[in-house]
Amino acid sequence: MLDKIIDFSLRNRLSVLIGALLLVISGIIVTTQMDIDIFPELTAPTVVIMTEASGMAPEEVEKLVTFPIETAVNGATSIRRVRSNSTMGFSIVFVEFDWGTDIYKARQTVAERLIQANEMLPDDIDRPVIAPQTSLLGEMMIIALESDTLNPIDLRTMADWIVAPRLLSVGGVAQVNIIGGEIKEYQILADPYRMNFHGVTMNELVNTCNAMNINTSGGFINQYGNKYIVRGIARTEKVSELANSVIKVSGGFPVRISDVATVKTGRAPAIGTASYRGRNAVLLTVTRQPDANTVVLSEKINEVIREIQENNVSSLIFHTDIYDQASFINTSVRNVMKALIEGGIFVVFILFFFLFNTRTTIISLLAMPLSLFVTIITLKALGYTINTMSLGGMAIAIGSLVDDAIIDVENIYKQLRKNVILPDGEKESPLNVVYRASSEVRTSIWNATLIIIITFVPLFFLGDLEGRMLRPLGISFIVSLFASLMVAVTVTPVLSSYLLTDERRLKKAVKGSWTERNLSRIYLKALQYTLGKSRILIGITSLVFVISMVLLTTTGSSFLPAFNEGALTVNISLPPGISLEESAKTGLEAQKILLGIPEVTSVSCKTGRAELAEHFFGENMSELDVPFILKERSREEFFADVRERLKALPGASIEVGQPITHRIDRMLSGTRANVAIKLFGDDINDLYRIANNIRTEISDITGIGDL
């Protein structure tokens, strides 16, 4: 088969070159259109159910809200895992489906099950809400909002009614969670003495409050050939008009709300606070849709922020330096691309050094871009993105891409030099020599390529998260290697027939280059020596193999290597029961400590939770996002310094990690940690006691950073 491909290529040389040129053009176009991301899409089809249960203790939330929802969704088709968290006033349930399940079908299934669950839920809670569709690494940007002129209530109002809706209008944004500031509410403070004086009961006051501030429809009137719509307009934002709402008529005089209560605007009870660099602020967390291009979406969001600032909202100050996933993506891809380019340059020097011929070097090197473009086109066709895994596969293959072409072009060049010194009657035509030389090595390059490809096939048998992570690496490596084989039996012979058949050049190169002659002489001596010492060589090889196996079995392993994301995620946990205000004070103190570290460029803090947010904490917990730039110290030294300085916080449990690493850990174990020990039981007090005992026993284990 390969012989036929070689023969076809040499008979249609111009067509092959045109095809290669079209491949390069197509590859460039596809490369510019490819989405860029950190990793492949790692999120199993997941539906998130959130329920606000204001005022309920965690135990009641679990029994009365979370458990009925879990019971309702359990048993649905293709569900592989149901996880939940219950905290004061809030329940969240994660329903994970099998890989490959259509997410819209999964959401429909959960919605149908929730109809059944609603009948079992208390009447005084909000109805369960299905969260927008997002991905594991969906939290792509954190924006801090400050103002020198607005008070906390007005700042939060601007975030709720101007900034967030504008961000949600950007295609690709799934959700904008807001925390911080003060939520505005209209407060009616009843006075029992005045209520008693006017004979107004609490039920009457509550019923009036529920019925007021509502617009109603009165139908329409046809008159004088016109149609008039009748409206009852009672909705208002003015406190004075709300206060004038009539409760009842007593003794011929109306009793208004202002007669029995004080009406004013105030702040709603806070369930979370936020700060930026130690100053009170509003934090907006932007979550993208699963298929959105993070880099492009980040640019659109920054453009929207500029538009908001330009459109008469100059009092708002935006800070986007806290966390921007696009920056990490660009840095990661840039680093891998740098490795690819450096590897390619290194290959160029090595090729030229050993071949010592410009034309053979160029022919061999052309296998690299052609193979890489084939790989990118294939990844695009299969729906993958350019990410660290797919680029990593290409980087691993970069040195092997030229192997087949080198073998082919070297044999062609060798046979052409032999042919040129033959008598005229014995010489073959250059095309015949090229065909014969390529055919001689076809089996060797086929077998060598196939053996390397087979070693990567097991990656395709990995399941779940591991398979989703590593499959693009295997695809890019195998496709690029197979493409290099095809280039070696098509483009390489054609280019050799054009560039290497000049008799004058061949006669000058009959003896070979200086490098070729000397390496052949050295290799011949080494081969003769080792053949005479075969037993010693086999013994040394066996010893090295045994040592390697011992080291392999004793070396630690991890799913992903530690990498520098350029940002820290610091979780601070205080004893349960502490107030939100006290917890926020600890968060402010932690920010001051972190800002004193040279590498830290900024810091933000979220204490408690935002309304209907998947990423939430109790009031005793704070999460700090800390961007940093490493300078003189290593990553490990910097992390150790952060942990050491934060030990100064009294009574706080500290966890230091990185945003993306934390989310992958949560996907693997359900918690934001490398190793999670889960306890199950009926008595929460017993579980706390056992957990503390376990903590004491394992705290001295070497290697534990946070516990």
XYZ file of C-alpha atoms in Angstrom:
707
model
C 0.000 0.000 0.000
C 2.799 2.409 0.891
C 4.510 1.554 -2.410
C 1.372 2.618 -4.259
C 1.214 5.874 -2.312
C 4.877 6.625 -3.112
C 4.355 5.778 -6.778
C 1.203 7.926 -6.980
C 2.985 10.866 -5.351
C 5.916 10.742 -7.773
C 3.574 10.464 -10.772
C 1.541 13.461 -9.555
C 4.224 15.638 -8.027
C 2.579 18.976 -8.766
C -0.738 17.823 -7.290
C 1.013 16.673 -4.117
C 2.750 20.038 -3.680
C -0.495 21.942 -4.306
C -2.232 19.702 -1.765
C 0.517 20.404 0.782
C 0.184 24.152 0.160
C -3.601 23.994 0.605
C -3.049 22.039 3.806
C -0.777 24.781 5.153
C -3.299 27.508 4.258
C -6.185 25.549 5.804
C -4.128 24.862 8.908
C -3.328 28.541 9.392
C -7.002 29.505 9.006
C -8.228 26.796 11.396
C -5.531 27.677 13.941
C -6.695 31.293 14.090
C -10.300 30.144 14.580
C -9.642 27.509 17.251
C -10.915 28.098 20.776
C -8.223 28.305 23.450
C -8.650 26.902 26.954
C -6.601 25.589 29.871
C -7.806 22.000 29.780
C -10.315 20.029 27.738
C -13.910 20.203 28.967
C -13.792 18.201 32.208
C -17.282 18.704 33.572
C -19.565 15.699 33.788
C -23.167 16.629 32.922
C -24.269 18.197 36.210
C -27.491 19.875 37.283
C -27.320 22.112 40.352
C -30.421 22.734 42.487
C -30.336 25.696 44.893
C -32.942 26.542 47.516
C -33.093 29.585 49.790
C -34.566 28.703 53.195
C -34.144 31.925 55.171
C -33.792 31.502 58.904
C -33.567 27.709 58.961
C -30.777 26.021 60.886
C -28.513 23.647 58.920
C -30.136 20.588 60.531
C -33.633 21.701 59.460
C -32.379 22.614 55.991
C -30.939 19.119 55.593
C -34.039 17.295 56.854
C -36.800 19.464 55.407
C -35.230 20.721 52.165
C -32.134 18.837 51.032
C -33.294 15.303 51.825
C -36.668 15.594 49.989
C -34.897 16.992 46.913
C -32.272 14.230 46.979
C -35.013 11.613 47.371
C -36.921 13.038 44.419
C -33.984 13.096 41.989
C -32.442 9.781 43.050
C -33.348 6.971 40.725
C -33.621 9.139 37.624
C -32.061 7.730 34.467
C -28.257 7.954 34.074
C -27.573 9.571 37.469
C -24.187 8.480 38.799
C -23.821 10.628 41.916
C -25.835 13.051 44.051
C -23.986 15.414 46.413
C -25.386 18.111 48.655
C -24.467 20.821 51.131
C -26.763 22.281 53.755
C -25.927 25.431 55.636
C -27.933 28.015 57.503
C -30.735 29.158 55.227
C -29.412 27.508 52.074
C -29.443 24.109 50.378
C -27.522 23.091 47.279
C -27.759 19.712 45.547
C -25.395 18.569 42.766
C -26.905 15.912 40.486
C -24.179 14.353 38.331
C -25.105 12.286 35.277
C -23.105 9.735 33.302
C -20.557 11.083 30.821
C -22.155 11.606 27.446
C -25.639 12.347 28.800
C -27.341 15.202 26.974
C -27.285 18.082 29.463
C -30.620 19.501 28.297
C -32.301 16.128 28.733
C -30.710 15.894 32.195
C -32.026 19.335 33.164
C -35.498 18.394 31.941
C -35.392 15.173 33.988
C -34.425 17.076 37.141
C -37.100 19.724 36.529
C -39.756 17.002 36.310
C -38.533 15.441 39.548
C -38.593 18.819 41.308
C -42.319 19.093 40.632
C -42.754 16.066 42.897
C -40.320 17.455 45.482
C -42.186 20.780 45.770
C -45.109 19.019 47.436
C -42.843 17.801 50.258
C -41.075 21.113 50.938
C -42.121 23.628 53.627
C -44.425 26.426 52.481
C -42.328 29.228 53.968
C -39.230 28.715 51.786
C -38.421 29.784 48.248
C -38.997 27.270 45.487
C -35.915 25.312 44.315
C -34.019 26.897 41.428
C -31.974 25.058 38.787
C -28.694 26.915 38.332
C -27.550 28.016 34.862
C -25.518 25.525 32.893
C -21.824 26.026 33.627
C -18.619 23.990 33.682
C -16.084 22.860 36.273
C -13.714 25.699 35.403
C -16.545 28.104 34.599
C -15.635 30.820 37.112
C -13.538 32.874 34.736
C -13.319 36.367 36.229
C -13.748 38.217 39.510
C -14.480 41.942 39.295
C -14.252 44.297 42.272
C -16.542 47.316 42.301
C -15.823 50.415 44.390
C -16.956 54.030 44.478
C -15.715 57.198 46.143
C -19.160 58.823 46.087
C -21.747 56.045 46.493
C -22.766 54.516 49.811
C -22.820 50.688 50.167
C -26.562 50.468 49.391
C -26.316 52.528 46.195
C -23.154 50.677 45.137
C -24.895 47.310 45.494
C -27.957 48.666 43.672
C -25.754 49.755 40.758
C -24.181 46.295 40.676
C -27.580 44.547 40.739
C -29.409 46.709 38.208
C -26.756 48.097 35.865
C -23.509 46.120 35.905
C -24.784 42.537 36.276
C -27.534 42.766 33.589
C -25.035 44.302 31.176
C -22.534 41.498 31.797
C -25.250 38.847 31.396
C -26.085 40.287 27.983
C -22.641 39.248 26.714
C -22.897 36.034 24.722
C -21.216 33.198 26.604
C -21.823 34.507 30.138
C -23.930 32.045 32.137
C -24.149 33.697 35.529
C -22.998 36.711 37.529
C -22.914 36.219 41.304
C -22.788 39.345 43.442
C -21.586 39.585 47.024
C -20.868 42.596 49.182
C -22.330 46.023 49.652
C -25.747 46.389 51.269
C -28.991 45.232 49.677
C -31.674 47.907 49.719
C -35.068 47.070 51.184
C -38.172 48.952 52.281
C -38.701 48.473 55.993
C -42.011 48.836 57.835
C -41.318 49.023 61.571
C -44.582 48.408 63.426
C -45.289 50.293 66.664
C -47.410 48.114 69.013
C -48.674 51.138 71.007
C -49.924 53.004 67.947
C -51.392 49.807 66.510
C -53.329 49.273 69.729
C -54.497 52.897 69.733
C -55.915 52.594 66.190
C -57.208 49.066 66.701
C -54.999 47.553 63.990
C -53.906 43.940 64.285
C -50.653 42.510 62.950
C -52.552 40.411 60.404
C -54.250 43.514 59.034
C -50.911 45.286 58.689
C -49.289 42.272 56.999
C -52.225 41.830 54.598
C -52.047 45.501 53.638
C -48.312 45.249 52.997
C -48.835 42.206 50.782
C -51.619 43.869 48.789
C -50.095 47.316 48.284
C -47.576 48.397 45.650
C -49.245 46.339 42.928
C -50.390 47.485 39.499
C -53.676 45.965 38.338
C -55.477 45.717 35.015
C -58.947 47.202 34.554
C -59.601 46.033 31.022
C -60.423 48.619 28.359
C -63.105 51.092 27.271
C -64.269 51.706 23.705
C -65.410 55.310 23.375
C -65.630 57.809 20.517
C -63.932 55.383 18.170
C -60.939 54.972 20.468
C -59.814 52.129 22.717
C -58.667 53.171 26.182
C -56.712 50.774 28.414
C -57.711 50.993 32.073
C -54.860 50.594 34.565
C -54.735 50.663 38.323
C -51.308 52.084 39.138
C -50.226 51.584 42.735
C -46.600 50.497 42.338
C -44.173 53.088 43.611
C -40.633 53.525 44.883
C -41.446 56.477 47.142
C -41.459 55.856 50.868
C -44.084 58.562 51.412
C -46.553 56.875 49.068
C -46.002 53.498 50.721
C -46.590 55.088 54.114
C -49.911 56.531 52.889
C -51.331 53.099 52.040
C -54.666 52.644 53.821
C -55.054 49.713 56.199
C -58.728 50.252 57.000
C -61.315 52.923 57.740
C -62.120 53.476 61.413
C -64.787 55.905 62.570
C -65.007 57.389 59.087
C -61.293 58.158 58.993
C -58.647 56.154 57.073
C -55.922 54.455 59.094
C -52.681 54.548 57.132
C -49.493 52.568 57.555
C -47.723 55.727 58.701
C -50.208 55.943 61.591
C -49.088 52.638 63.089
C -45.542 52.113 61.756
C -42.392 53.829 60.557
C -41.638 53.328 56.848
C -38.075 53.811 55.606
C -35.395 52.360 53.362
C -32.622 50.340 54.956
C -30.284 47.436 54.398
C -31.371 43.824 54.352
C -29.737 41.395 56.804
C -26.420 40.410 55.247
C -25.531 36.802 54.458
C -22.168 37.731 52.961
C -19.663 40.560 52.745
C -16.836 41.418 50.362
C -13.740 43.581 50.359
C -10.893 44.511 48.023
C -7.414 45.261 49.363
C -8.915 45.711 52.840
C -11.663 48.111 51.673
C -15.388 47.316 51.533
C -16.427 46.531 47.971
C -18.843 44.578 45.799
C -17.415 41.492 44.088
C -18.927 40.094 40.901
C -17.975 36.549 39.899
C -18.558 35.908 36.191
C -19.258 32.311 35.176
C -19.041 31.279 31.542
C -21.086 28.763 29.604
C -19.381 25.388 28.940
C -18.612 25.956 25.255
C -17.633 29.621 25.502
C -14.166 30.758 24.440
C -12.671 32.078 27.674
C -10.099 34.361 26.048
C -12.571 35.973 23.636
C -15.221 36.256 26.355
C -12.762 37.971 28.694
C -12.042 40.581 26.025
C -15.790 41.187 25.551
C -16.328 41.595 29.299
C -13.499 44.127 29.558
C -15.036 46.022 26.646
C -18.421 46.089 28.425
C -16.749 47.409 31.581
C -15.188 50.229 29.561
C -18.600 51.045 28.055
C -20.245 51.177 31.494
C -17.576 53.572 32.758
C -17.958 55.798 29.696
C -21.774 55.961 29.848
C -22.177 58.443 32.687
C -21.282 55.974 35.414
C -17.908 57.487 36.175
C -18.505 57.102 39.919
C -17.927 53.339 39.589
C -14.367 52.039 39.905
C -13.718 48.593 38.420
C -10.808 46.314 39.360
C -10.164 43.269 37.163
C -6.769 42.339 38.588
C -8.095 39.800 41.122
C -8.658 36.786 38.914
C -8.894 36.482 35.153
C -8.742 32.940 33.829
C -7.887 34.247 30.365
C -4.525 35.510 31.653
C -3.611 32.064 32.956
C -4.774 30.456 29.703
C -2.688 32.837 27.616
C 0.344 32.274 29.848
C -0.039 28.482 29.782
C -0.538 28.290 26.033
C 2.311 30.754 25.512
C 4.625 28.571 27.607
C 3.704 25.416 25.688
C 4.046 27.242 22.372
C 7.436 28.476 23.529
C 8.435 24.883 24.284
C 7.213 23.855 20.827
C 9.204 26.610 19.120
C 12.326 25.953 21.177
C 12.029 22.245 20.427
C 11.635 22.991 16.740
C 14.683 25.273 16.710
C 16.703 22.633 18.539
C 15.637 20.042 15.957
C 16.744 22.399 13.165
C 20.240 22.747 14.613
C 20.590 19.027 15.262
C 19.393 18.160 11.766
C 21.719 20.601 10.102
C 24.640 19.453 12.260
C 24.183 15.791 11.358
C 22.941 16.138 7.780
C 25.143 19.146 7.009
C 23.038 19.821 3.934
C 20.617 22.712 3.650
C 18.272 21.013 1.198
C 17.913 17.734 3.082
C 17.380 19.723 6.286
C 14.578 21.787 4.710
C 12.869 18.692 3.287
C 13.009 16.968 6.674
C 11.793 20.009 8.580
C 8.723 20.497 6.385
C 7.281 17.396 8.037
C 6.830 19.386 11.261
C 4.443 22.162 10.156
C 2.515 19.856 7.830
C 2.002 17.275 10.586
C 1.041 19.901 13.159
C -1.487 21.505 10.822
C -3.071 18.107 10.151
C -3.317 17.623 13.919
C -4.974 20.998 14.494
C -7.498 20.397 11.703
C -8.301 16.980 13.188
C -8.768 18.435 16.680
C -11.104 21.070 15.258
C -13.124 18.415 13.427
C -13.446 16.373 16.636
C -14.633 19.391 18.620
C -11.553 19.876 20.796
C -9.844 23.128 21.705
C -6.243 24.263 21.756
C -5.257 23.593 25.354
C -2.285 22.493 27.410
C -3.087 18.815 26.824
C -3.431 18.976 23.030
C -0.381 21.227 22.751
C 1.447 18.911 25.142
C 0.847 15.994 22.789
C 2.340 17.996 19.943
C 5.288 19.043 22.111
C 6.003 15.401 22.994
C 5.842 14.450 19.325
C 7.902 17.374 18.017
C 11.161 15.429 17.933
C 9.556 12.359 16.376
C 7.802 14.244 13.585
C 10.963 14.492 11.510
C 12.133 10.910 12.134
C 10.310 9.322 9.209
C 11.246 12.152 6.859
C 14.922 11.958 7.927
C 15.083 8.218 7.312
C 13.455 8.635 3.922
C 15.423 11.657 2.730
C 18.746 10.253 3.967
C 18.243 7.003 2.095
C 17.152 8.886 -1.023
C 20.201 11.142 -0.804
C 22.486 8.149 -0.254
C 21.083 6.223 -3.250
C 21.239 9.300 -5.486
C 24.937 9.770 -4.620
C 25.623 6.119 -5.399
C 23.725 6.377 -8.655
C 25.576 9.477 -9.871
C 28.989 7.740 -9.866
C 27.783 4.711 -11.854
C 28.710 4.355 -15.532
C 26.221 6.007 -17.871
C 24.826 2.671 -19.000
C 24.047 1.561 -15.447
C 22.529 4.802 -14.144
C 18.845 4.915 -13.261
C 16.579 7.894 -13.738
C 16.405 10.122 -10.632
C 12.685 9.388 -10.183
C 13.329 5.637 -10.166
C 16.093 6.082 -7.592
C 13.808 8.186 -5.389
C 11.026 5.590 -5.655
C 13.362 2.663 -4.943
C 15.027 4.432 -1.992
C 11.671 5.357 -0.438
C 10.354 1.824 -0.901
C 13.416 0.348 0.811
C 12.664 2.095 4.111
C 8.865 2.068 3.975
C 8.548 -1.004 6.221
C 11.028 0.372 8.757
C 9.309 3.725 9.155
C 5.865 2.094 9.228
C 6.849 -0.328 12.001
C 8.698 2.319 14.010
C 5.762 4.736 13.832
C 3.210 2.049 14.644
C 5.125 0.895 17.736
C 5.271 4.441 19.112
C 1.572 5.004 18.385
C 0.556 1.790 20.167
C 2.176 2.987 23.398
C -0.348 5.856 23.536
C -3.441 3.770 22.751
C -4.122 2.921 26.463
C -4.965 6.595 27.037
C -8.202 6.021 25.127
C -9.320 3.354 27.594
C -9.241 5.746 30.553
C -12.661 6.779 31.779
C -14.273 9.689 33.568
C -12.118 12.720 34.318
C -8.787 11.038 33.535
C -9.932 10.059 30.065
C -11.373 13.495 29.318
C -8.123 15.088 30.432
C -5.611 12.881 28.607
C -7.518 11.875 25.472
C -6.671 15.106 23.569
C -2.992 14.528 24.368
C -3.173 11.031 22.860
C -5.110 12.236 19.822
C -2.709 15.071 19.056
C 0.342 12.827 19.490
C -0.996 9.935 17.394
C -2.447 12.111 14.633
C 0.717 14.200 14.319
C 2.903 11.086 14.226
C 0.717 9.367 11.636
C 0.629 12.575 9.604
C 4.439 12.665 9.645
C 4.437 9.127 8.218
C 2.142 10.210 5.384
C 4.337 13.242 4.724
C 7.396 10.961 4.570
C 5.870 8.821 1.792
C 4.281 11.680 -0.181
C 5.787 15.143 0.181
C 9.320 14.017 1.081
C 9.910 11.909 -2.093
C 8.404 14.654 -4.259
C 10.594 17.390 -2.781
C 13.622 15.099 -2.973
C 12.988 14.556 -6.678
C 13.047 18.326 -7.192
C 15.799 19.436 -4.801
C 18.292 16.547 -4.555
C 18.734 15.340 -8.137
C 21.265 17.906 -9.375
C 24.256 15.821 -10.598
C 26.837 18.512 -9.940
C 25.866 18.788 -6.276
C 25.624 15.009 -5.907
C 29.143 14.466 -7.240
C 30.534 16.977 -4.732
C 28.789 15.179 -1.867
C 29.733 11.607 -2.808
C 32.087 11.180 0.162
C 29.546 12.559 2.624
C 29.907 15.381 5.118
C 32.644 15.628 7.735
C 30.095 14.904 10.489
C 28.760 11.873 8.663
C 32.227 10.370 8.082
C 33.465 10.881 11.642
C 30.249 9.695 13.301
C 30.271 6.563 11.148
C 33.868 5.851 12.180
C 33.141 6.392 15.905
C 29.959 4.326 15.779
C 31.738 1.457 13.999
C 34.402 1.281 16.722
C 31.762 1.451 19.499
C 29.722 -1.291 17.844
C 32.738 -3.576 17.481
C 33.656 -3.037 21.141
C 30.159 -3.709 22.528
C 29.724 -6.837 20.396
C 32.859 -8.201 21.999
C 31.573 -7.372 25.501
C 27.980 -8.488 25.057
C 27.617 -10.128 28.486
C 28.858 -7.050 30.342
C 26.540 -4.837 28.296
C 23.518 -7.049 28.994
C 24.391 -7.099 32.713
C 24.672 -3.308 32.920
C 21.412 -2.898 31.005
C 19.605 -5.325 33.315
C 20.939 -3.540 36.400
C 19.769 -0.166 35.100
C 16.348 -1.680 34.383
C 16.025 -3.075 37.916
C 17.090 0.235 39.486
C 14.579 2.071 37.296
C 11.748 -0.229 38.389
C 12.649 0.249 42.063
C 12.665 4.025 41.659
C 9.377 3.881 39.755
C 7.603 1.992 42.536
C 8.939 4.253 45.293
C 8.338 7.583 43.578
C 5.154 9.439 44.528
C 2.465 10.090 41.954
C -0.287 12.616 41.361
C -3.007 13.151 38.790
C -1.629 16.542 37.756
C 1.748 18.149 38.456
C 1.884 21.260 40.596
C 1.805 24.309 38.366
C 1.868 28.042 38.896
C -1.567 29.552 38.236
C -0.480 33.044 39.243
C -3.177 33.208 41.933
C -3.844 31.774 45.370
C -7.121 30.711 46.916
C -6.948 31.005 50.697
C -9.813 29.609 52.775
C -10.111 30.740 56.389
C -12.424 28.745 58.653
C -13.432 29.972 62.099
C -15.388 27.990 64.708
C -19.065 27.485 63.742
C -21.444 29.992 65.305
C -19.240 33.047 64.922
C -21.032 36.100 63.528
C -20.582 37.383 59.997
C -19.129 40.652 61.304
C -16.422 38.919 63.345
C -15.610 36.586 60.478
C -15.289 39.582 58.140
C -12.849 41.229 60.581
C -10.627 38.155 60.378
C -10.803 38.364 56.576
C -9.692 42.007 56.677
C -6.788 41.123 58.960
C -5.754 38.340 56.567
C -5.768 40.816 53.668
C -3.418 43.143 55.535
C -1.055 40.230 56.200
C -1.072 39.076 52.576
C -0.555 42.565 51.153
C 2.671 42.694 53.163
C 4.158 39.830 51.120
C 6.305 41.152 48.213
C 4.944 38.725 45.601
C 1.270 39.564 46.265
C -0.108 42.123 43.807
C -3.687 42.361 45.074
C -6.225 40.568 47.265
C -9.996 40.264 47.620
C -12.086 38.577 50.284
C -15.546 37.008 50.325
C -17.064 36.116 53.692
C -20.290 34.147 53.813
C -22.115 33.663 50.542
C -23.896 35.389 47.706
C -27.576 34.794 46.964
C -28.177 31.601 44.944
C -24.475 30.991 44.298
C -23.052 27.520 43.681
C -19.754 28.538 45.240
C -20.731 29.305 48.818
C -19.501 29.238 52.407
C -21.004 29.587 55.842
C -20.734 32.847 57.738
C -17.741 31.470 59.635
C -15.676 31.100 56.453
C -13.829 33.529 54.218
C -12.273 32.969 50.814
C -9.446 35.182 49.621
C -8.312 35.400 46.003
C -4.681 36.454 45.892
C -2.950 37.158 42.550
C 0.828 37.048 42.767
C 3.986 37.290 40.673
C 6.947 35.153 41.712
C 10.189 37.092 41.956
C 13.261 35.777 43.743
C 11.607 32.966 45.701
C 10.286 29.670 44.383
C 6.623 28.706 44.407
C 7.135 26.360 47.383
C 8.933 29.035 49.423
C 6.190 31.549 48.681
C 3.424 29.115 49.711
C 5.285 28.260 52.922
C 5.636 31.960 53.764
C 1.908 32.536 53.207
C 1.003 29.664 55.531
C 3.463 30.811 58.182
C 2.214 34.413 58.209
C -1.465 33.424 58.333
C -0.827 31.353 61.468
C -1.019 34.683 63.301
C -4.826 34.652 62.889
C -6.218 33.371 66.220
C -8.529 30.337 66.099
C -8.484 30.140 62.307
C -7.978 27.049 60.175
C -6.096 27.970 57.005
C -6.159 26.246 53.623
C -3.883 27.518 50.850
C -4.323 26.375 47.267
C -4.909 27.590 43.725
C -8.231 28.252 41.949
C -8.111 25.678 39.153
C -6.429 23.002 41.264
C -9.137 23.401 43.912
C -11.905 22.930 41.371
C -10.331 19.810 39.882
C -9.938 18.388 43.395
C -13.620 19.087 44.012
C -14.512 17.235 40.824
C -12.447 14.211 41.875
C -13.397 13.942 45.549
C -16.332 16.284 46.063
C -14.209 18.590 48.241
C -11.554 21.201 47.547
C -8.646 19.042 48.717
C -6.186 16.482 47.360
C -7.237 13.890 49.946
C -10.663 13.877 51.597
C -11.775 11.741 54.541
C -15.569 11.522 54.638
C -17.545 10.537 57.725
C -21.164 9.380 57.660
C -23.521 8.989 60.602
C -26.775 10.041 62.253
C -25.391 12.131 65.116
C -23.640 15.331 64.043
C -21.963 15.723 67.441
C -20.402 12.258 67.193
C -19.167 13.078 63.695
C -17.527 16.295 64.950
C -15.847 14.383 67.783
C -14.545 11.645 65.479
C -13.364 14.222 62.932
C -11.379 16.078 65.596
C -9.795 12.799 66.725
C -8.786 12.005 63.139
C -7.387 15.510 62.743
C -5.231 15.074 65.844
C -3.924 11.684 64.700
C -2.938 12.697 61.165
C -1.739 16.257 61.789
C 1.897 15.145 62.205
C 2.095 13.233 58.919
C 4.923 14.561 56.749
C 3.724 16.306 53.609
C 0.393 17.619 54.899
C 0.175 21.320 54.119
C -3.373 22.209 55.174
C -5.738 20.188 57.313
